Amino acid sequence: MHAFLLLAVLAPVASIASTCDPSFFTPYLTSNVSIVYARTFTSMETFEGPMGNYTGLPDYCALYVNVSSSTTSAYEFGLWLPTDTWNKRYISYGNVVSTNTGHNSSVQEAGDASWALNNPETRTDWGWRALHGSVALGKALTEAFYDDNIEYSYYAGCSTGGRQGLKEVQMFPDDFDGVLAGACAWWTSHQQNWDLKVALDNLPNNASHHVTAELMDILATEVLRQCDGQDGVKDNIIMDGYVCQFRLEALLCSNSRTNTSTCFSADQLNTIYRVYGDWIDTNQTFVFPSFAWGSEAQVSLMIITDDDSVDAPSGIAYPRDFVYNDASWPAKNLDYATIQLSEYLDPGNATADTYDLRPFYERGGKLIHYHGFADGEIPTGSSIYYYKQVEKAMIPLGYNLDDFYRFFLIPGMQHCSGSVHGAPWYIGSANQPSALTGSNIWGVPGFRDTKHDAILALMAWVENSTAPTELVATKYIEDTPALGVQAQRRTCPYPQHATYVGGNWNLTSSFQCK
């Protein structure tokens, strides 16, 4: 098994005379590293990757590198090097897929963590070693190729990629000058078990408490009806699902409402309470936060499955393959002891739960962290919790988080990309361009500036000390830039929030950060 990483170097400024050939790079490699291939792609060619095809790029040298990290493990990464000009910047992109915790981001591998079973070295690769090793080697090969030094290094990732970004900030603060981390799956020892817990909450499928996909649609409609106007404007966007005063009992079946396909039984309401409630366990211990109201579209994917197996439902991979190392471990055994063991072992040292970020701050690093309020895969509250823990660790020591850490919550955005009810979500981060329809999409089409493009905002903060005071999220018509803009909205650095001040709610000017 391997970790699939894409490391890209941005363009333009210095001329390059190096050749794209394995023989050029070999002198810079240790004995455990090999070049799988090295070849030049022109701007007219298409790069066929595991998650899509890439066209319209400048001429570049593509490397595919294999690293033997131990006698029983290896990882691989890709490196793209523009062959015309280079601006002395380096950017690394992390893994995105959350269902298999990002060890391999190809769709075919999603959900399969069998590679981790009884293999601690591969867990270490996945936890932190593959990314850090790829960055160190990628930088060395980049500087060798251009015969020049990198001036600025950046990182962007979402989901597991967000976790990887936080892990780099915590363990290797010198790796990057700026980090853009979204919807971070940072609390591995808790979140991965929580995935299983919410799946079990709605099983078995023939139980009286089971909530169907059709009922989840009913729930979503009622959530929007009750919550939308509570933020000051009825625009089909729930600005903050955690502050909505939602009355779930409005969905109860009654003597006058007996169609069980359009209302909830008491048992089914209890399932929703469990799924949308914080996980509190032994001795009132907080384990993991709940979903926000408004995330129902993706929550359905987490709790509803065609597989009726209570022994091996969705989410079982982490406790089974990482923690217990037992392919026959039954999901029904999940309890607080599983959380305690997960914390104690922290397989692969994957959990990114260091809150004292002074080393990153003191080296001048900058962190932009974002999360969508309609995320139904990783609850938005997990990012809020992380930010508040950093506050608790650093404010008493005299640090102002705004000096190096800005956290943005994006109303209506789902997991990493996409949205519900036409909410603006696009900020040009990590995997987001691949969620748009069209060719040669990069940055924020039509708005290549620091207010709309999160990566440009990060660069401006690092290189010019211009901190982002807002990020404008964009919704393109049918998520197709060529069709034009449907809506845009300010998002604000936490704890500020965008407040409606009047006018057309599809316009940025109708909201202010307060």
Short mmCIF file of C-alpha atoms in Angstrom, two decimals:
data_model
loop_
_atom_site.label_atom_id
_atom_site.label_comp_id
_atom_site.label_asym_id
_atom_site.label_seq_id
_atom_site.Cartn_x
_atom_site.Cartn_y
_atom_site.Cartn_z
CA MET A 1 0.00 0.00 0.00
CA HIS A 2 1.05 3.57 -0.47
CA ALA A 3 0.16 7.13 0.31
CA PHE A 4 -0.74 9.09 -2.80
CA LEU A 5 0.49 12.66 -2.54
CA LEU A 6 0.61 15.35 -5.16
CA LEU A 7 3.36 17.88 -4.66
CA ALA A 8 3.25 20.78 -7.07
CA VAL A 9 5.59 23.68 -7.68
CA LEU A 10 4.05 26.91 -8.85
CA ALA A 11 5.19 28.99 -11.79
CA PRO A 12 6.87 31.64 -13.02
CA VAL A 13 10.33 33.63 -12.64
CA ALA A 14 13.74 31.82 -13.07
CA SER A 15 14.85 30.07 -16.25
CA ILE A 16 15.58 26.34 -16.10
CA ALA A 17 18.05 24.22 -18.01
CA SER A 18 17.71 20.93 -16.15
CA THR A 19 16.44 17.81 -17.89
CA CYS A 20 13.50 15.67 -16.83
CA ASP A 21 15.22 12.31 -16.65
CA PRO A 22 15.67 9.77 -13.82
CA SER A 23 19.44 9.92 -14.27
CA PHE A 24 19.44 13.60 -13.34
CA PHE A 25 17.77 12.97 -9.98
CA THR A 26 19.53 9.72 -9.02
CA PRO A 27 22.60 11.41 -7.42
CA TYR A 28 20.28 13.17 -4.97
CA LEU A 29 18.58 9.97 -3.78
CA THR A 30 19.39 7.66 -0.90
CA SER A 31 19.39 3.90 -1.39
CA ASN A 32 15.77 3.52 -0.23
CA VAL A 33 14.41 5.92 -2.86
CA SER A 34 13.75 5.28 -6.54
CA ILE A 35 12.29 7.28 -9.42
CA VAL A 36 9.38 5.27 -10.83
CA TYR A 37 9.22 7.58 -13.82
CA ALA A 38 10.21 11.06 -14.91
CA ARG A 39 8.85 12.61 -18.09
CA THR A 40 8.03 15.98 -19.55
CA PHE A 41 4.44 16.98 -20.29
CA THR A 42 3.68 19.87 -22.61
CA SER A 43 0.78 22.27 -22.19
CA MET A 44 -1.02 20.36 -24.94
CA GLU A 45 -0.91 17.03 -23.10
CA THR A 46 -3.20 15.52 -20.48
CA PHE A 47 -1.97 14.07 -17.20
CA GLU A 48 -4.12 11.10 -16.26
CA GLY A 49 -4.31 10.84 -12.48
CA PRO A 50 -6.23 8.52 -10.14
CA MET A 51 -8.82 11.19 -9.33
CA GLY A 52 -9.09 12.83 -12.75
CA ASN A 53 -7.33 14.13 -15.81
CA TYR A 54 -5.45 17.44 -15.84
CA THR A 55 -5.11 19.63 -18.91
CA GLY A 56 -4.03 23.17 -19.77
CA LEU A 57 -1.01 23.15 -17.46
CA PRO A 58 2.27 24.84 -18.41
CA ASP A 59 5.07 22.58 -19.64
CA TYR A 60 6.34 20.60 -16.67
CA CYS A 61 8.44 17.67 -15.52
CA ALA A 62 6.41 15.02 -13.69
CA LEU A 63 8.15 12.74 -11.21
CA TYR A 64 6.73 9.66 -9.56
CA VAL A 65 8.86 8.68 -6.56
CA ASN A 66 8.87 5.53 -4.40
CA VAL A 67 10.31 5.54 -0.88
CA SER A 68 10.93 2.40 1.18
CA SER A 69 10.24 3.67 4.68
CA SER A 70 11.01 0.35 6.39
CA THR A 71 11.46 -3.31 5.53
CA THR A 72 7.67 -3.73 5.48
CA SER A 73 6.38 -0.39 4.18
CA ALA A 74 6.73 2.12 1.38
CA TYR A 75 5.02 5.26 0.16
CA GLU A 76 4.91 7.16 -3.11
CA PHE A 77 4.41 10.75 -4.17
CA GLY A 78 4.24 12.86 -7.29
CA LEU A 79 6.16 16.05 -8.01
CA TRP A 80 5.36 18.50 -10.80
CA LEU A 81 8.12 20.92 -11.84
CA PRO A 82 7.39 23.66 -14.43
CA THR A 83 10.11 23.63 -17.08
CA ASP A 84 9.85 27.21 -18.36
CA THR A 85 9.83 29.45 -15.32
CA TRP A 86 9.59 29.16 -11.56
CA ASN A 87 8.67 31.66 -8.86
CA LYS A 88 10.65 29.94 -6.10
CA ARG A 89 7.49 28.77 -4.36
CA TYR A 90 6.65 25.20 -3.38
CA ILE A 91 3.23 23.81 -2.54
CA SER A 92 2.23 20.39 -1.28
CA TYR A 93 -1.29 18.98 -1.43
CA GLY A 94 -2.47 16.39 1.07
CA ASN A 95 -4.83 13.45 0.73
CA VAL A 96 -8.53 14.15 0.63
CA VAL A 97 -10.52 10.92 0.95
CA SER A 98 -11.79 10.50 4.50
CA THR A 99 -13.45 7.11 4.23
CA ASN A 100 -10.16 5.25 4.31
CA THR A 101 -8.38 7.97 6.28
CA GLY A 102 -6.41 9.05 3.26
CA HIS A 103 -3.87 6.28 2.91
CA ASN A 104 -4.66 6.01 -0.78
CA SER A 105 -6.91 8.56 -2.43
CA SER A 106 -8.02 6.43 -5.36
CA VAL A 107 -11.75 5.75 -5.37
CA GLN A 108 -11.23 2.00 -5.63
CA GLU A 109 -9.38 1.99 -2.31
CA ALA A 110 -11.93 4.06 -0.39
CA GLY A 111 -13.06 2.39 2.82
CA ASP A 112 -10.39 -0.32 2.77
CA ALA A 113 -7.91 -0.14 5.64
CA SER A 114 -6.77 -3.75 5.51
CA TRP A 115 -3.27 -2.48 4.75
CA ALA A 116 -3.07 -1.31 8.37
CA LEU A 117 -3.90 -4.69 9.92
CA ASN A 118 -0.92 -5.84 12.00
CA ASN A 119 1.40 -3.47 10.14
CA PRO A 120 2.58 -0.65 12.41
CA GLU A 121 5.05 0.69 9.84
CA THR A 122 2.34 1.43 7.28
CA ARG A 123 0.31 3.12 10.01
CA THR A 124 3.28 5.34 10.76
CA ASP A 125 3.59 6.21 7.08
CA TRP A 126 -0.08 7.14 7.02
CA GLY A 127 0.03 8.96 10.34
CA TRP A 128 2.82 11.40 9.48
CA ARG A 129 5.95 9.89 7.94
CA ALA A 130 4.80 9.73 4.30
CA LEU A 131 3.86 13.40 4.15
CA HIS A 132 6.90 14.72 6.00
CA GLY A 133 9.25 12.47 4.05
CA SER A 134 7.65 13.50 0.76
CA VAL A 135 8.02 17.16 1.65
CA ALA A 136 11.67 16.87 2.66
CA LEU A 137 12.60 14.87 -0.42
CA GLY A 138 10.34 16.91 -2.70
CA LYS A 139 12.06 20.10 -1.62
CA ALA A 140 15.51 18.61 -2.17
CA LEU A 141 14.61 17.42 -5.68
CA THR A 142 13.02 20.77 -6.50
CA GLU A 143 16.10 22.74 -5.50
CA ALA A 144 18.32 20.32 -7.41
CA PHE A 145 16.18 20.63 -10.54
CA TYR A 146 16.27 24.43 -10.54
CA ASP A 147 19.71 24.78 -8.95
CA ASP A 148 18.16 27.40 -6.71
CA ASN A 149 16.60 27.72 -3.27
CA ILE A 150 12.90 27.62 -2.42
CA GLU A 151 11.82 30.94 -0.93
CA TYR A 152 8.33 30.05 0.28
CA SER A 153 6.71 26.70 1.06
CA TYR A 154 2.96 26.13 1.31
CA TYR A 155 0.55 23.34 2.08
CA ALA A 156 -3.14 22.84 1.25
CA GLY A 157 -5.34 19.91 2.21
CA CYS A 158 -8.83 19.02 3.34
CA SER A 159 -10.33 16.21 5.44
CA THR A 160 -7.47 13.79 6.07
CA GLY A 161 -5.43 16.33 4.15
CA GLY A 162 -6.47 18.89 6.75
CA ARG A 163 -5.30 16.56 9.50
CA GLN A 164 -1.99 16.16 7.70
CA GLY A 165 -1.62 19.93 7.58
CA LEU A 166 -2.21 20.30 11.32
CA LYS A 167 0.17 17.40 11.99
CA GLU A 168 2.89 19.17 10.01
CA VAL A 169 2.29 22.40 11.94
CA GLN A 170 2.60 20.48 15.21
CA MET A 171 5.46 18.05 14.49
CA PHE A 172 7.48 19.82 11.81
CA PRO A 173 6.82 23.57 12.11
CA ASP A 174 9.69 24.40 9.74
CA ASP A 175 8.27 22.42 6.81
CA PHE A 176 5.84 25.12 5.65
CA ASP A 177 5.60 28.90 5.84
CA GLY A 178 1.85 28.74 5.33
CA VAL A 179 -0.76 26.03 5.79
CA LEU A 180 -4.33 25.95 4.45
CA ALA A 181 -6.24 23.20 6.28
CA GLY A 182 -9.91 22.39 5.74
CA ALA A 183 -12.44 20.17 7.56
CA CYS A 184 -9.57 18.58 9.45
CA ALA A 185 -9.96 14.93 10.48
CA TRP A 186 -7.53 15.76 13.28
CA TRP A 187 -8.96 13.83 16.26
CA THR A 188 -8.27 10.41 14.78
CA SER A 189 -8.56 8.37 17.97
CA HIS A 190 -12.05 9.78 18.58
CA GLN A 191 -13.47 10.65 15.18
CA GLN A 192 -12.80 7.31 13.52
CA ASN A 193 -14.63 5.51 16.34
CA TRP A 194 -17.42 8.09 16.17
CA ASP A 195 -17.93 7.17 12.49
CA LEU A 196 -18.78 3.67 13.66
CA LYS A 197 -20.89 4.90 16.56
CA VAL A 198 -23.28 6.95 14.37
CA ALA A 199 -23.61 4.06 11.91
CA LEU A 200 -24.57 1.73 14.76
CA ASP A 201 -27.06 4.29 16.09
CA ASN A 202 -29.23 3.61 13.03
CA LEU A 203 -28.84 -0.18 12.78
CA PRO A 204 -30.23 -2.72 12.21
CA ASN A 205 -32.29 -1.59 9.24
CA ASN A 206 -35.37 -3.50 10.40
CA ALA A 207 -35.38 -1.99 13.89
CA SER A 208 -38.16 0.32 15.06
CA HIS A 209 -35.61 3.10 15.59
CA HIS A 210 -34.15 2.93 12.06
CA VAL A 211 -34.39 6.18 10.09
CA THR A 212 -34.70 5.79 6.33
CA ALA A 213 -33.27 7.98 3.58
CA GLU A 214 -36.78 9.25 2.87
CA LEU A 215 -37.20 10.35 6.49
CA MET A 216 -33.81 12.08 6.38
CA ASP A 217 -35.16 14.11 3.46
CA ILE A 218 -38.19 15.02 5.59
CA LEU A 219 -35.84 16.04 8.40
CA ALA A 220 -33.76 18.21 6.05
CA THR A 221 -36.85 20.05 4.85
CA GLU A 222 -38.04 20.72 8.41
CA VAL A 223 -34.58 21.85 9.53
CA LEU A 224 -34.48 24.40 6.73
CA ARG A 225 -38.03 25.56 7.52
CA GLN A 226 -37.27 26.15 11.18
CA CYS A 227 -33.64 27.31 11.06
CA ASP A 228 -33.35 29.44 7.94
CA GLY A 229 -35.04 32.58 9.23
CA GLN A 230 -33.41 32.45 12.66
CA ASP A 231 -30.25 34.09 11.26
CA GLY A 232 -32.09 37.22 10.13
CA VAL A 233 -32.79 36.41 6.48
CA LYS A 234 -34.76 33.64 4.74
CA ASP A 235 -32.34 32.78 1.93
CA ASN A 236 -32.30 28.95 2.14
CA ILE A 237 -28.91 29.09 3.90
CA ILE A 238 -28.50 28.17 7.56
CA MET A 239 -25.70 30.42 8.76
CA ASP A 240 -24.95 28.43 11.93
CA GLY A 241 -26.69 25.12 12.56
CA TYR A 242 -25.43 24.98 16.14
CA VAL A 243 -27.32 28.08 17.26
CA CYS A 244 -30.58 27.09 15.57
CA GLN A 245 -33.32 26.43 18.11
CA PHE A 246 -34.65 23.37 16.32
CA ARG A 247 -37.75 21.62 17.64
CA LEU A 248 -37.44 18.01 16.50
CA GLU A 249 -40.79 17.08 18.06
CA ALA A 250 -42.53 18.87 15.20
CA LEU A 251 -41.86 15.72 13.17
CA LEU A 252 -43.55 13.28 15.57
CA CYS A 253 -46.32 11.07 14.29
CA SER A 254 -49.66 11.63 16.05
CA ASN A 255 -53.34 10.73 15.90
CA SER A 256 -53.78 13.32 13.16
CA ARG A 257 -50.50 12.50 11.46
CA THR A 258 -50.28 8.78 10.88
CA ASN A 259 -48.37 8.40 7.60
CA THR A 260 -45.13 6.89 8.91
CA SER A 261 -43.33 7.73 5.67
CA THR A 262 -43.70 11.44 6.45
CA CYS A 263 -43.33 11.53 10.23
CA PHE A 264 -41.08 10.06 12.93
CA SER A 265 -41.90 7.60 15.68
CA ALA A 266 -40.58 8.27 19.17
CA ASP A 267 -37.90 5.62 18.62
CA GLN A 268 -36.81 7.26 15.37
CA LEU A 269 -36.63 10.66 17.06
CA ASN A 270 -34.33 9.13 19.65
CA THR A 271 -32.02 8.00 16.85
CA ILE A 272 -31.83 11.56 15.54
CA TYR A 273 -31.16 12.81 19.07
CA ARG A 274 -28.26 10.38 19.35
CA VAL A 275 -26.82 11.17 15.92
CA TYR A 276 -27.12 14.94 16.38
CA GLY A 277 -26.02 14.95 20.00
CA ASP A 278 -22.47 15.23 21.31
CA TRP A 279 -20.99 11.86 22.21
CA ILE A 280 -20.83 11.90 26.00
CA ASP A 281 -19.71 8.69 27.67
CA THR A 282 -18.39 7.29 30.95
CA ASN A 283 -18.26 9.83 33.80
CA GLN A 284 -19.78 12.45 31.48
CA THR A 285 -16.63 12.45 29.37
CA PHE A 286 -16.87 14.43 26.14
CA VAL A 287 -15.83 12.13 23.28
CA PHE A 288 -16.81 13.91 20.06
CA PRO A 289 -19.07 16.76 18.89
CA SER A 290 -22.32 16.42 16.99
CA PHE A 291 -23.35 17.40 13.49
CA ALA A 292 -24.80 20.86 12.94
CA TRP A 293 -28.41 21.18 11.80
CA GLY A 294 -28.32 21.68 8.05
CA SER A 295 -25.88 18.86 7.30
CA GLU A 296 -28.60 16.25 6.69
CA ALA A 297 -27.72 15.55 3.04
CA GLN A 298 -24.34 14.07 3.99
CA VAL A 299 -25.40 12.73 7.38
CA SER A 300 -27.65 10.35 5.45
CA LEU A 301 -24.56 8.86 3.82
CA MET A 302 -23.00 8.28 7.23
CA ILE A 303 -25.94 6.54 8.91
CA ILE A 304 -27.82 4.80 6.08
CA THR A 305 -26.40 1.76 4.35
CA ASP A 306 -27.68 -1.12 2.26
CA ASP A 307 -25.46 -3.39 4.34
CA ASP A 308 -27.54 -4.45 7.34
CA SER A 309 -24.60 -6.02 9.15
CA VAL A 310 -24.37 -4.89 12.75
CA ASP A 311 -21.06 -6.72 13.05
CA ALA A 312 -19.23 -4.89 10.26
CA PRO A 313 -20.97 -1.64 9.27
CA SER A 314 -19.45 1.50 7.84
CA GLY A 315 -16.78 2.96 10.10
CA ILE A 316 -15.47 -0.32 11.49
CA ALA A 317 -12.08 -0.14 9.73
CA TYR A 318 -10.27 2.01 12.31
CA PRO A 319 -11.04 0.08 15.51
CA ARG A 320 -10.79 -3.27 13.72
CA ASP A 321 -7.65 -2.77 11.62
CA PHE A 322 -5.78 -0.03 13.50
CA VAL A 323 -6.61 -0.46 17.17
CA TYR A 324 -7.48 -4.10 17.84
CA ASN A 325 -5.60 -5.68 14.91
CA ASP A 326 -8.39 -8.21 14.65
CA ALA A 327 -10.13 -8.77 11.32
CA SER A 328 -13.01 -10.49 13.13
CA TRP A 329 -13.56 -7.76 15.76
CA PRO A 330 -17.34 -7.11 15.95
CA ALA A 331 -18.67 -3.58 15.87
CA LYS A 332 -21.04 -4.31 18.75
CA ASN A 333 -17.99 -4.25 21.04
CA LEU A 334 -17.53 -0.51 20.54
CA ASP A 335 -17.56 1.23 23.91
CA TYR A 336 -15.67 3.86 25.88
CA ALA A 337 -12.84 1.38 26.47
CA THR A 338 -12.27 1.47 22.71
CA ILE A 339 -11.78 5.23 22.92
CA GLN A 340 -9.36 4.85 25.81
CA LEU A 341 -7.34 2.20 23.98
CA SER A 342 -7.34 4.30 20.81
CA GLU A 343 -5.99 7.28 22.74
CA TYR A 344 -3.35 5.16 24.44
CA LEU A 345 -2.12 3.51 21.23
CA ASP A 346 -2.82 6.34 18.77
CA PRO A 347 -1.84 4.03 15.89
CA GLY A 348 0.68 5.67 13.60
CA ASN A 349 0.80 8.73 15.87
CA ALA A 350 -1.90 10.10 13.60
CA THR A 351 -3.97 12.21 15.99
CA ALA A 352 -3.12 15.89 15.57
CA ASP A 353 -4.01 17.00 19.10
CA THR A 354 -1.14 19.31 20.01
CA TYR A 355 -2.66 22.67 20.93
CA ASP A 356 0.45 24.64 21.87
CA LEU A 357 1.54 25.90 18.45
CA ARG A 358 4.28 28.22 19.67
CA PRO A 359 7.06 26.66 17.53
CA PHE A 360 5.04 27.30 14.36
CA TYR A 361 4.17 30.82 15.47
CA GLU A 362 7.72 31.68 16.49
CA ARG A 363 9.16 30.61 13.14
CA GLY A 364 6.68 32.98 11.45
CA GLY A 365 4.23 30.36 10.19
CA LYS A 366 0.67 31.22 9.16
CA LEU A 367 -2.38 28.93 9.36
CA ILE A 368 -5.75 29.36 7.63
CA HIS A 369 -8.27 26.78 8.80
CA TYR A 370 -11.78 26.44 7.32
CA HIS A 371 -14.81 24.19 7.71
CA GLY A 372 -18.28 24.06 6.15
CA PHE A 373 -21.34 24.32 8.40
CA ALA A 374 -23.19 21.70 6.29
CA ASP A 375 -20.43 19.11 6.62
CA GLY A 376 -22.12 15.78 7.27
CA GLU A 377 -18.94 13.70 7.28
CA ILE A 378 -16.74 15.47 9.82
CA PRO A 379 -18.85 17.60 12.17
CA THR A 380 -18.00 21.30 12.04
CA GLY A 381 -17.84 21.26 15.82
CA SER A 382 -14.61 19.28 15.74
CA SER A 383 -12.81 22.22 14.13
CA ILE A 384 -14.43 24.67 16.55
CA TYR A 385 -13.28 22.45 19.42
CA TYR A 386 -9.70 22.38 18.09
CA TYR A 387 -9.56 26.15 17.70
CA LYS A 388 -10.84 26.68 21.23
CA GLN A 389 -8.26 24.23 22.62
CA VAL A 390 -5.50 26.22 20.92
CA GLU A 391 -6.96 29.37 22.49
CA LYS A 392 -6.83 27.74 25.93
CA ALA A 393 -3.23 26.67 25.39
CA MET A 394 -1.84 29.92 23.99
CA ILE A 395 -3.85 32.92 25.18
CA PRO A 396 -2.77 32.46 28.84
CA LEU A 397 0.82 32.56 27.58
CA GLY A 398 0.25 35.98 26.02
CA TYR A 399 -0.30 34.96 22.40
CA ASN A 400 -2.93 36.41 20.08
CA LEU A 401 -4.14 33.72 17.70
CA ASP A 402 -5.08 36.31 15.08
CA ASP A 403 -1.36 36.94 14.61
CA PHE A 404 -0.88 33.54 12.97
CA TYR A 405 -4.12 31.50 12.97
CA ARG A 406 -7.37 32.46 11.22
CA PHE A 407 -10.36 30.12 11.29
CA PHE A 408 -13.24 30.50 8.80
CA LEU A 409 -16.65 28.82 8.99
CA ILE A 410 -18.50 28.61 5.66
CA PRO A 411 -22.33 28.43 5.90
CA GLY A 412 -23.91 25.82 3.65
CA MET A 413 -20.65 24.22 2.56
CA GLN A 414 -20.50 20.45 2.78
CA HIS A 415 -17.42 18.29 3.30
CA CYS A 416 -14.50 20.16 1.68
CA SER A 417 -16.55 21.23 -1.34
CA GLY A 418 -20.08 21.60 -2.64
CA SER A 419 -23.08 23.02 -0.84
CA VAL A 420 -26.80 22.73 -0.24
CA HIS A 421 -29.50 25.14 -1.48
CA GLY A 422 -27.08 27.21 -3.56
CA ALA A 423 -24.87 28.36 -0.71
CA PRO A 424 -21.56 29.95 -1.80
CA TRP A 425 -18.74 27.52 -1.00
CA TYR A 426 -15.85 27.85 -3.43
CA ILE A 427 -12.62 29.45 -2.14
CA GLY A 428 -10.13 27.74 -4.47
CA SER A 429 -8.70 25.42 -1.85
CA ALA A 430 -7.10 21.98 -2.11
CA ASN A 431 -9.42 19.65 -4.04
CA GLN A 432 -12.13 22.23 -4.76
CA PRO A 433 -11.34 22.87 -8.47
CA SER A 434 -12.08 19.20 -9.20
CA ALA A 435 -15.62 19.72 -7.88
CA LEU A 436 -16.38 22.29 -10.58
CA THR A 437 -17.48 21.54 -14.13
CA GLY A 438 -15.31 22.80 -16.97
CA SER A 439 -11.79 22.62 -18.33
CA ASN A 440 -8.56 24.26 -17.19
CA ILE A 441 -10.01 25.35 -13.84
CA TRP A 442 -7.55 26.75 -11.33
CA GLY A 443 -7.72 29.34 -8.59
CA VAL A 444 -11.07 31.11 -8.42
CA PRO A 445 -12.22 31.74 -12.01
CA GLY A 446 -13.06 35.40 -12.47
CA PHE A 447 -11.76 36.34 -9.02
CA ARG A 448 -8.04 35.63 -8.81
CA ASP A 449 -7.38 37.81 -5.78
CA THR A 450 -6.71 37.49 -2.06
CA LYS A 451 -10.33 38.07 -1.01
CA HIS A 452 -11.74 35.18 -3.03
CA ASP A 453 -8.82 32.73 -3.31
CA ALA A 454 -7.74 31.18 -0.01
CA ILE A 455 -4.32 30.12 -1.34
CA LEU A 456 -3.59 33.65 -2.56
CA ALA A 457 -4.79 34.96 0.81
CA LEU A 458 -2.34 32.63 2.55
CA MET A 459 0.50 33.75 0.28
CA ALA A 460 -0.26 37.42 0.95
CA TRP A 461 -0.22 36.77 4.69
CA VAL A 462 3.11 34.92 4.57
CA GLU A 463 4.90 37.13 2.07
CA ASN A 464 3.39 40.57 2.72
CA SER A 465 2.09 40.26 6.31
CA THR A 466 -1.43 41.02 5.03
CA ALA A 467 -3.71 38.93 7.23
CA PRO A 468 -7.08 37.86 5.78
CA THR A 469 -9.95 39.82 7.32
CA GLU A 470 -12.51 37.91 5.25
CA LEU A 471 -12.78 35.24 2.57
CA VAL A 472 -15.50 35.60 -0.05
CA ALA A 473 -17.05 32.27 -0.99
CA THR A 474 -18.46 31.86 -4.50
CA LYS A 475 -21.27 29.73 -5.90
CA TYR A 476 -21.15 29.33 -9.67
CA ILE A 477 -24.34 28.52 -11.57
CA GLU A 478 -24.57 24.71 -11.64
CA ASP A 479 -21.00 24.76 -10.24
CA THR A 480 -19.83 25.71 -13.73
CA PRO A 481 -17.72 28.89 -13.90
CA ALA A 482 -18.49 29.38 -17.60
CA LEU A 483 -22.17 29.90 -16.69
CA GLY A 484 -21.41 32.77 -14.33
CA VAL A 485 -21.81 33.54 -10.64
CA GLN A 486 -24.99 32.66 -8.78
CA ALA A 487 -24.05 34.09 -5.39
CA GLN A 488 -21.15 35.25 -3.24
CA ARG A 489 -20.90 35.74 0.50
CA ARG A 490 -18.38 36.93 3.04
CA THR A 491 -17.03 34.44 5.53
CA CYS A 492 -15.37 35.82 8.61
CA PRO A 493 -12.49 34.89 10.90
CA TYR A 494 -13.81 33.19 14.03
CA PRO A 495 -15.42 34.25 16.33
CA GLN A 496 -16.85 36.86 13.97
CA HIS A 497 -19.73 35.83 11.74
CA ALA A 498 -21.34 37.26 8.61
CA THR A 499 -24.40 39.31 9.54
CA TYR A 500 -27.09 40.32 7.07
CA VAL A 501 -27.29 44.13 6.76
CA GLY A 502 -29.87 44.35 3.98
CA GLY A 503 -30.13 44.06 0.22
CA ASN A 504 -29.81 41.17 -2.20
CA TRP A 505 -28.56 38.23 -0.16
CA ASN A 506 -26.66 36.86 -3.16
CA LEU A 507 -24.30 39.84 -3.03
CA THR A 508 -21.24 40.16 -0.83
CA SER A 509 -22.21 43.71 0.17
CA SER A 510 -25.33 42.43 1.94
CA PHE A 511 -23.28 40.86 4.74
CA GLN A 512 -20.71 42.28 7.12
CA CYS A 513 -18.33 40.59 9.54
CA LYS A 514 -19.35 41.34 13.12
#
